[in-house]
PDB file of C-alpha atoms in Angstrom:
ATOM      1  CA  GLN J  26       0.000   0.000   0.000  1.00 65.00           C
ATOM      2  CA  SER J  27       1.629   3.267  -1.107  1.00 77.00           C
ATOM      3  CA  ALA J  28       1.544   6.399   0.992  1.00 89.00           C
ATOM      4  CA  LEU J  29      -0.891   9.117  -0.019  1.00 95.00           C
ATOM      5  CA  THR J  30       0.734  11.996  -1.926  1.00 97.00           C
ATOM      6  CA  GLN J  31       0.947  15.415  -0.317  1.00 97.00           C
ATOM      7  CA  PRO J  32       2.986  18.479  -1.314  1.00 97.00           C
ATOM      8  CA  ALA J  33       6.146  18.708   0.768  1.00 96.00           C
ATOM      9  CA  SER J  34       5.471  22.303   1.729  1.00 97.00           C
ATOM     10  CA  VAL J  35       2.996  25.143   1.435  1.00 98.00           C
ATOM     11  CA  SER J  36       3.134  28.669   2.765  1.00 97.00           C
ATOM     12  CA  GLY J  37       0.902  31.644   3.305  1.00 97.00           C
ATOM     13  CA  SER J  38       0.747  34.980   5.056  1.00 97.00           C
ATOM     14  CA  PRO J  39      -1.317  35.660   8.170  1.00 97.00           C
ATOM     15  CA  GLY J  40      -4.974  36.091   7.288  1.00 97.00           C
ATOM     16  CA  GLN J  41      -4.689  34.269   3.991  1.00 97.00           C
ATOM     17  CA  SER J  42      -6.109  30.859   3.092  1.00 97.00           C
ATOM     18  CA  ILE J  43      -4.144  27.814   2.003  1.00 98.00           C
ATOM     19  CA  THR J  44      -5.121  24.376   0.749  1.00 98.00           C
ATOM     20  CA  ILE J  45      -3.197  21.135   1.191  1.00 98.00           C
ATOM     21  CA  SER J  46      -3.962  18.302  -1.206  1.00 98.00           C
ATOM     22  CA  CYS J  47      -3.842  14.575  -0.492  1.00 98.00           C
ATOM     23  CA  THR J  48      -3.935  12.304  -3.531  1.00 98.00           C
ATOM     24  CA  GLY J  49      -4.632   8.612  -3.279  1.00 96.00           C
ATOM     25  CA  THR J  50      -6.227   6.017  -5.514  1.00 94.00           C
ATOM     26  CA  SER J  51      -9.576   4.437  -6.185  1.00 92.00           C
ATOM     27  CA  SER J  52      -8.651   1.858  -3.517  1.00 91.00           C
ATOM     28  CA  ASP J  53      -8.453   4.360  -0.678  1.00 93.00           C
ATOM     29  CA  VAL J  54      -9.397   8.066  -0.893  1.00 96.00           C
ATOM     30  CA  GLY J  55     -11.581   7.537  -3.934  1.00 95.00           C
ATOM     31  CA  SER J  56     -13.612   4.703  -2.442  1.00 93.00           C
ATOM     32  CA  TYR J  57     -14.296   5.841   1.104  1.00 94.00           C
ATOM     33  CA  ASN J  58     -15.346   9.057   2.826  1.00 96.00           C
ATOM     34  CA  LEU J  59     -12.982   8.119   5.635  1.00 96.00           C
ATOM     35  CA  VAL J  60     -10.210  10.673   5.235  1.00 97.00           C
ATOM     36  CA  SER J  61      -8.830  12.310   8.362  1.00 98.00           C
ATOM     37  CA  TRP J  62      -6.296  15.091   8.849  1.00 98.00           C
ATOM     38  CA  TYR J  63      -3.753  15.564  11.652  1.00 98.00           C
ATOM     39  CA  GLN J  64      -1.724  18.578  12.775  1.00 98.00           C
ATOM     40  CA  GLN J  65       1.711  17.994  14.270  1.00 97.00           C
ATOM     41  CA  HIS J  66       3.846  20.667  15.863  1.00 97.00           C
ATOM     42  CA  PRO J  67       7.592  19.958  16.221  1.00 94.00           C
ATOM     43  CA  GLY J  68       8.308  17.373  18.891  1.00 93.00           C
ATOM     44  CA  LYS J  69       4.618  16.871  19.626  1.00 96.00           C
ATOM     45  CA  ALA J  70       2.091  14.138  18.968  1.00 96.00           C
ATOM     46  CA  PRO J  71      -0.321  14.487  16.045  1.00 97.00           C
ATOM     47  CA  LYS J  72      -3.724  16.055  16.750  1.00 98.00           C
ATOM     48  CA  LEU J  73      -6.947  15.157  14.952  1.00 98.00           C
ATOM     49  CA  MET J  74      -8.269  18.148  12.981  1.00 98.00           C
ATOM     50  CA  ILE J  75     -10.729  16.669  10.451  1.00 98.00           C
ATOM     51  CA  TYR J  76     -12.415  13.266  10.115  1.00 98.00           C
ATOM     52  CA  GLU J  77     -14.805  11.695   7.585  1.00 97.00           C
ATOM     53  CA  VAL J  78     -13.456  14.130   4.949  1.00 97.00           C
ATOM     54  CA  SER J  79     -15.060  17.275   6.342  1.00 98.00           C
ATOM     55  CA  LYS J  80     -16.159  16.861   9.965  1.00 98.00           C
ATOM     56  CA  ARG J  81     -14.458  18.830  12.742  1.00 98.00           C
ATOM     57  CA  PRO J  82     -13.958  17.412  16.237  1.00 97.00           C
ATOM     58  CA  SER J  83     -15.166  19.504  19.132  1.00 96.00           C
ATOM     59  CA  GLY J  84     -12.651  22.213  19.936  1.00 95.00           C
ATOM     60  CA  VAL J  85     -11.099  22.488  16.478  1.00 97.00           C
ATOM     61  CA  SER J  86     -11.397  25.951  14.937  1.00 96.00           C
ATOM     62  CA  ASN J  87     -13.883  26.396  12.093  1.00 96.00           C
ATOM     63  CA  ARG J  88     -11.003  27.917  10.139  1.00 98.00           C
ATOM     64  CA  PHE J  89     -10.136  24.304   9.292  1.00 98.00           C
ATOM     65  CA  SER J  90     -12.246  22.587   6.646  1.00 98.00           C
ATOM     66  CA  GLY J  91     -11.972  19.492   4.489  1.00 98.00           C
ATOM     67  CA  SER J  92     -13.293  18.288   1.154  1.00 98.00           C
ATOM     68  CA  LYS J  93     -12.818  15.537  -1.407  1.00 98.00           C
ATOM     69  CA  SER J  94     -13.087  15.153  -5.144  1.00 97.00           C
ATOM     70  CA  GLY J  95     -12.387  11.818  -6.758  1.00 97.00           C
ATOM     71  CA  ASN J  96      -9.107  10.421  -5.474  1.00 97.00           C
ATOM     72  CA  THR J  97      -7.969  13.725  -3.927  1.00 98.00           C
ATOM     73  CA  ALA J  98      -8.852  15.092  -0.502  1.00 98.00           C
ATOM     74  CA  SER J  99      -8.051  18.628   0.583  1.00 98.00           C
ATOM     75  CA  LEU J 100      -7.556  20.523   3.816  1.00 98.00           C
ATOM     76  CA  THR J 101      -8.181  24.251   3.760  1.00 98.00           C
ATOM     77  CA  ILE J 102      -7.087  26.618   6.495  1.00 98.00           C
ATOM     78  CA  SER J 103      -8.584  30.091   6.323  1.00 98.00           C
ATOM     79  CA  GLY J 104      -7.487  33.189   8.209  1.00 97.00           C
ATOM     80  CA  LEU J 105      -3.977  31.794   8.694  1.00 98.00           C
ATOM     81  CA  GLN J 106      -2.452  32.354  12.117  1.00 97.00           C
ATOM     82  CA  ALA J 107       1.102  31.908  13.293  1.00 97.00           C
ATOM     83  CA  GLU J 108       0.042  28.975  15.485  1.00 97.00           C
ATOM     84  CA  ASP J 109      -1.094  27.070  12.376  1.00 98.00           C
ATOM     85  CA  GLU J 110       2.541  26.577  11.355  1.00 98.00           C
ATOM     86  CA  ALA J 111       3.017  22.826  11.645  1.00 98.00           C
ATOM     87  CA  ASP J 112       3.151  19.594   9.686  1.00 98.00           C
ATOM     88  CA  TYR J 113      -0.135  18.228   8.379  1.00 98.00           C
ATOM     89  CA  TYR J 114      -0.874  14.599   7.523  1.00 98.00           C
ATOM     90  CA  CYS J 115      -3.825  13.026   5.789  1.00 98.00           C
ATOM     91  CA  CYS J 116      -4.959   9.467   6.434  1.00 98.00           C
ATOM     92  CA  SER J 117      -7.393   7.246   4.585  1.00 97.00           C
ATOM     93  CA  TYR J 118      -9.030   3.907   5.142  1.00 95.00           C
ATOM     94  CA  ALA J 119      -7.782   1.527   2.453  1.00 93.00           C
ATOM     95  CA  GLY J 120      -9.925  -1.510   3.018  1.00 82.00           C
ATOM     96  CA  SER J 121      -9.699  -3.651  -0.101  1.00 70.00           C
ATOM     97  CA  SER J 122      -9.504  -7.275   1.031  1.00 78.00           C
ATOM     98  CA  THR J 123      -8.443  -6.595   4.622  1.00 82.00           C
ATOM     99  CA  PRO J 124      -8.814  -3.381   6.592  1.00 85.00           C
ATOM    100  CA  ASN J 125      -5.769  -1.166   6.669  1.00 91.00           C
ATOM    101  CA  TRP J 126      -4.946   2.520   6.830  1.00 95.00           C
ATOM    102  CA  VAL J 127      -2.515   4.674   4.880  1.00 96.00           C
ATOM    103  CA  PHE J 128      -1.051   8.086   5.729  1.00 97.00           C
ATOM    104  CA  GLY J 129       0.257  10.840   3.500  1.00 97.00           C
ATOM    105  CA  GLY J 130       3.890  11.873   3.522  1.00 96.00           C
ATOM    106  CA  GLY J 131       3.100  15.113   5.307  1.00 97.00           C
ATOM    107  CA  THR J 132       3.080  18.804   4.365  1.00 98.00           C
ATOM    108  CA  LYS J 133       5.051  21.491   6.146  1.00 98.00           C
ATOM    109  CA  LEU J 134       2.963  24.666   6.479  1.00 98.00           C
ATOM    110  CA  THR J 135       4.951  27.851   6.898  1.00 98.00           C
ATOM    111  CA  VAL J 136       3.191  31.039   7.972  1.00 97.00           C
ATOM    112  CA  LEU J 137       5.241  33.853   6.484  1.00 93.00           C
TER     113      LEU J 137
ATOM    114  CA  GLN Z  11      -9.798  12.954  29.958  1.00 93.00           C
ATOM    115  CA  LEU Z  12      -8.377   9.964  28.154  1.00 95.00           C
ATOM    116  CA  GLN Z  13      -4.585   9.750  28.096  1.00 97.00           C
ATOM    117  CA  LEU Z  14      -2.184   7.262  26.541  1.00 98.00           C
ATOM    118  CA  GLN Z  15       1.454   6.717  27.493  1.00 98.00           C
ATOM    119  CA  GLU Z  16       4.021   4.612  25.651  1.00 98.00           C
ATOM    120  CA  SER Z  17       6.806   2.836  27.507  1.00 97.00           C
ATOM    121  CA  GLY Z  18       9.646   0.507  26.652  1.00 96.00           C
ATOM    122  CA  PRO Z  19      13.361   0.336  25.774  1.00 96.00           C
ATOM    123  CA  GLY Z  20      14.741   3.222  23.769  1.00 96.00           C
ATOM    124  CA  LEU Z  21      17.493   1.126  22.216  1.00 98.00           C
ATOM    125  CA  VAL Z  22      17.148  -2.232  20.512  1.00 98.00           C
ATOM    126  CA  LYS Z  23      19.827  -4.261  18.758  1.00 98.00           C
ATOM    127  CA  PRO Z  24      19.472  -5.295  15.116  1.00 97.00           C
ATOM    128  CA  SER Z  25      17.701  -8.652  14.601  1.00 97.00           C
ATOM    129  CA  GLU Z  26      16.138  -8.468  18.068  1.00 98.00           C
ATOM    130  CA  THR Z  27      12.517  -7.797  19.009  1.00 98.00           C
ATOM    131  CA  LEU Z  28      11.178  -4.338  19.801  1.00 98.00           C
ATOM    132  CA  SER Z  29       8.624  -4.360  22.633  1.00 98.00           C
ATOM    133  CA  LEU Z  30       6.479  -1.421  23.687  1.00 98.00           C
ATOM    134  CA  THR Z  31       3.476  -0.997  25.964  1.00 98.00           C
ATOM    135  CA  CYS Z  32       0.772   1.652  25.895  1.00 98.00           C
ATOM    136  CA  THR Z  33      -1.024   2.408  29.159  1.00 98.00           C
ATOM    137  CA  VAL Z  34      -4.477   3.934  28.917  1.00 97.00           C
ATOM    138  CA  SER Z  35      -5.747   6.162  31.730  1.00 96.00           C
ATOM    139  CA  GLY Z  36      -8.927   8.152  32.188  1.00 95.00           C
ATOM    140  CA  GLY Z  37     -11.021   5.525  30.415  1.00 94.00           C
ATOM    141  CA  SER Z  38     -11.416   1.816  29.838  1.00 94.00           C
ATOM    142  CA  ILE Z  39      -9.616  -0.038  27.084  1.00 95.00           C
ATOM    143  CA  SER Z  40     -12.660  -2.321  27.002  1.00 94.00           C
ATOM    144  CA  SER Z  41     -14.930   0.425  25.650  1.00 88.00           C
ATOM    145  CA  SER Z  42     -16.985  -0.799  22.719  1.00 85.00           C
ATOM    146  CA  SER Z  43     -16.500   0.824  19.320  1.00 85.00           C
ATOM    147  CA  TYR Z  44     -12.847   1.668  19.935  1.00 95.00           C
ATOM    148  CA  TYR Z  45      -9.767  -0.070  18.680  1.00 96.00           C
ATOM    149  CA  TRP Z  46      -6.288   0.833  19.932  1.00 98.00           C
ATOM    150  CA  GLY Z  47      -3.551   1.503  17.437  1.00 98.00           C
ATOM    151  CA  TRP Z  48       0.181   1.817  16.929  1.00 98.00           C
ATOM    152  CA  ILE Z  49       1.651   4.327  14.477  1.00 98.00           C
ATOM    153  CA  ARG Z  50       5.314   5.121  13.895  1.00 98.00           C
ATOM    154  CA  GLN Z  51       7.297   8.018  12.459  1.00 97.00           C
ATOM    155  CA  PRO Z  52      10.935   7.629  11.353  1.00 96.00           C
ATOM    156  CA  PRO Z  53      13.053  10.711  12.129  1.00 95.00           C
ATOM    157  CA  GLY Z  54      12.157  13.511   9.725  1.00 92.00           C
ATOM    158  CA  LYS Z  55       9.636  11.368   7.873  1.00 93.00           C
ATOM    159  CA  GLY Z  56       5.913  10.721   7.695  1.00 94.00           C
ATOM    160  CA  LEU Z  57       3.527   8.573   9.691  1.00 96.00           C
ATOM    161  CA  GLU Z  58       2.999   4.850   9.129  1.00 97.00           C
ATOM    162  CA  TRP Z  59       0.128   2.825  10.598  1.00 97.00           C
ATOM    163  CA  ILE Z  60       1.404  -0.405  12.173  1.00 98.00           C
ATOM    164  CA  GLY Z  61      -1.729  -2.069  13.452  1.00 97.00           C
ATOM    165  CA  SER Z  62      -4.807  -1.845  15.659  1.00 97.00           C
ATOM    166  CA  ILE Z  63      -6.433  -4.107  18.263  1.00 97.00           C
ATOM    167  CA  TYR Z  64      -9.884  -4.429  19.870  1.00 96.00           C
ATOM    168  CA  TYR Z  65     -10.232  -5.294  23.529  1.00 96.00           C
ATOM    169  CA  SER Z  66     -11.432  -8.760  22.518  1.00 95.00           C
ATOM    170  CA  GLY Z  67      -8.083  -9.355  20.819  1.00 96.00           C
ATOM    171  CA  SER Z  68      -9.225  -8.851  17.221  1.00 95.00           C
ATOM    172  CA  THR Z  69      -6.377  -7.284  15.243  1.00 96.00           C
ATOM    173  CA  TYR Z  70      -5.636  -5.531  11.970  1.00 95.00           C
ATOM    174  CA  TYR Z  71      -2.038  -5.240  10.758  1.00 96.00           C
ATOM    175  CA  ASN Z  72      -0.259  -3.244   8.065  1.00 95.00           C
ATOM    176  CA  PRO Z  73       0.303  -5.789   5.276  1.00 92.00           C
ATOM    177  CA  SER Z  74       3.902  -4.617   4.829  1.00 93.00           C
ATOM    178  CA  LEU Z  75       4.731  -5.340   8.490  1.00 96.00           C
ATOM    179  CA  LYS Z  76       2.345  -8.183   9.227  1.00 95.00           C
ATOM    180  CA  SER Z  77       4.957 -10.926   9.218  1.00 97.00           C
ATOM    181  CA  ARG Z  78       6.918  -9.204  12.005  1.00 98.00           C
ATOM    182  CA  VAL Z  79       4.197  -7.569  14.126  1.00 98.00           C
ATOM    183  CA  THR Z  80       2.200  -8.825  17.088  1.00 98.00           C
ATOM    184  CA  ILE Z  81      -0.193  -6.561  19.000  1.00 98.00           C
ATOM    185  CA  SER Z  82      -1.803  -7.806  22.193  1.00 98.00           C
ATOM    186  CA  VAL Z  83      -4.107  -6.410  24.871  1.00 97.00           C
ATOM    187  CA  ASP Z  84      -4.264  -6.792  28.659  1.00 97.00           C
ATOM    188  CA  THR Z  85      -7.635  -5.489  29.806  1.00 96.00           C
ATOM    189  CA  SER Z  86      -6.815  -6.105  33.482  1.00 96.00           C
ATOM    190  CA  LYS Z  87      -3.992  -3.582  33.247  1.00 97.00           C
ATOM    191  CA  ASN Z  88      -5.711  -1.290  30.722  1.00 97.00           C
ATOM    192  CA  GLN Z  89      -2.732  -1.755  28.423  1.00 97.00           C
ATOM    193  CA  PHE Z  90      -1.950  -2.905  24.919  1.00 98.00           C
ATOM    194  CA  SER Z  91       1.419  -3.875  23.548  1.00 98.00           C
ATOM    195  CA  LEU Z  92       3.473  -3.989  20.365  1.00 98.00           C
ATOM    196  CA  LYS Z  93       6.131  -6.502  19.412  1.00 98.00           C
ATOM    197  CA  LEU Z  94       8.140  -6.048  16.215  1.00 98.00           C
ATOM    198  CA  SER Z  95      10.606  -8.811  15.455  1.00 98.00           C
ATOM    199  CA  SER Z  96      13.834  -8.924  13.442  1.00 98.00           C
ATOM    200  CA  VAL Z  97      14.326  -5.172  13.607  1.00 98.00           C
ATOM    201  CA  THR Z  98      16.769  -3.247  11.425  1.00 98.00           C
ATOM    202  CA  ALA Z  99      17.878   0.368  11.339  1.00 97.00           C
ATOM    203  CA  ALA Z 100      14.839   1.093   9.165  1.00 97.00           C
ATOM    204  CA  ASP Z 101      12.646   0.455  12.212  1.00 98.00           C
ATOM    205  CA  THR Z 102      14.186   3.389  14.079  1.00 98.00           C
ATOM    206  CA  ALA Z 103      11.279   5.723  14.722  1.00 98.00           C
ATOM    207  CA  VAL Z 104       9.083   7.488  17.224  1.00 98.00           C
ATOM    208  CA  TYR Z 105       6.347   5.019  18.086  1.00 98.00           C
ATOM    209  CA  TYR Z 106       2.923   6.397  19.005  1.00 98.00           C
ATOM    210  CA  CYS Z 107      -0.106   4.674  20.440  1.00 98.00           C
ATOM    211  CA  ALA Z 108      -3.575   6.100  19.849  1.00 98.00           C
ATOM    212  CA  ARG Z 109      -7.246   5.342  20.292  1.00 98.00           C
ATOM    213  CA  HIS Z 110      -8.675   4.232  16.961  1.00 97.00           C
ATOM    214  CA  ARG Z 111     -12.379   4.699  16.263  1.00 96.00           C
ATOM    215  CA  LEU Z 112     -13.808   2.547  13.479  1.00 89.00           C
ATOM    216  CA  ARG Z 113     -17.158   1.948  11.817  1.00 82.00           C
ATOM    217  CA  PRO Z 114     -18.930   3.953  10.747  1.00 88.00           C
ATOM    218  CA  THR Z 115     -16.452   6.731  11.388  1.00 90.00           C
ATOM    219  CA  ASP Z 116     -12.656   6.547  11.303  1.00 93.00           C
ATOM    220  CA  TRP Z 117     -10.061   8.489  13.253  1.00 97.00           C
ATOM    221  CA  PHE Z 118      -7.091   8.286  15.621  1.00 98.00           C
ATOM    222  CA  ASP Z 119      -7.489  10.383  18.783  1.00 97.00           C
ATOM    223  CA  PRO Z 120      -5.989  11.020  21.236  1.00 97.00           C
ATOM    224  CA  TRP Z 121      -2.367  10.053  20.726  1.00 98.00           C
ATOM    225  CA  GLY Z 122       0.317   9.306  23.271  1.00 98.00           C
ATOM    226  CA  GLN Z 123       3.352  11.567  23.411  1.00 97.00           C
ATOM    227  CA  GLY Z 124       5.436   9.027  21.511  1.00 98.00           C
ATOM    228  CA  THR Z 125       8.624   7.184  22.366  1.00 98.00           C
ATOM    229  CA  LEU Z 126      11.792   7.096  20.278  1.00 98.00           C
ATOM    230  CA  VAL Z 127      13.179   3.650  19.595  1.00 98.00           C
ATOM    231  CA  THR Z 128      16.621   3.446  18.042  1.00 98.00           C
ATOM    232  CA  VAL Z 129      17.838   0.239  16.426  1.00 98.00           C
ATOM    233  CA  SER Z 130      21.596   0.062  16.753  1.00 97.00           C
ATOM    234  CA  SER Z 131      24.282  -2.295  17.970  1.00 95.00           C
TER     235      SER Z 131
END
């Protein structure tokens, strides 16, 4: 099972919006609305930001939103803030014959 | 508030078996609807799902690691464990444990703080 494809880095200025893409295949992202996104600050554990493509857990800012089209999921962060600077990872269920899960390679977000 | 904490040796020799335990506090590992997972992150690299276990002992493993991985659960201690055999330098990583919610939703949350395991002689 190959990792999902994410851009290595994205950047934006405070107040702007950015979008991070996560490209999989018809065996994972394209077949299931079970994409989740995680934020990881340096030296810290990942934190759940989005699940089931577009749902936000309690406590996560509504500046974070998710979507999906075909084999590509996307995470959009609006109104960028300095604290959003972190690594972001997507994850998808990749059931096929036996349940398994695949992560993206991660995207480094820099707030300029 | 549910918390998870990984523990185990920080250094393992090549060809030996890596063993880690995750202790769950603030909730029961026997809760229905939740699996408990292991995820690792090599230094400077991305995340890789290793496997997940239900309190009954039902497991799912990453196909690429399946031949070397065993995940077990001890409900009396509110713990679950990871064993990875025949390790090489490529298994050097920060190992995280996390609660894994499945069907009909799907997410990992919360995560433990992670523990670095280095494979070296």
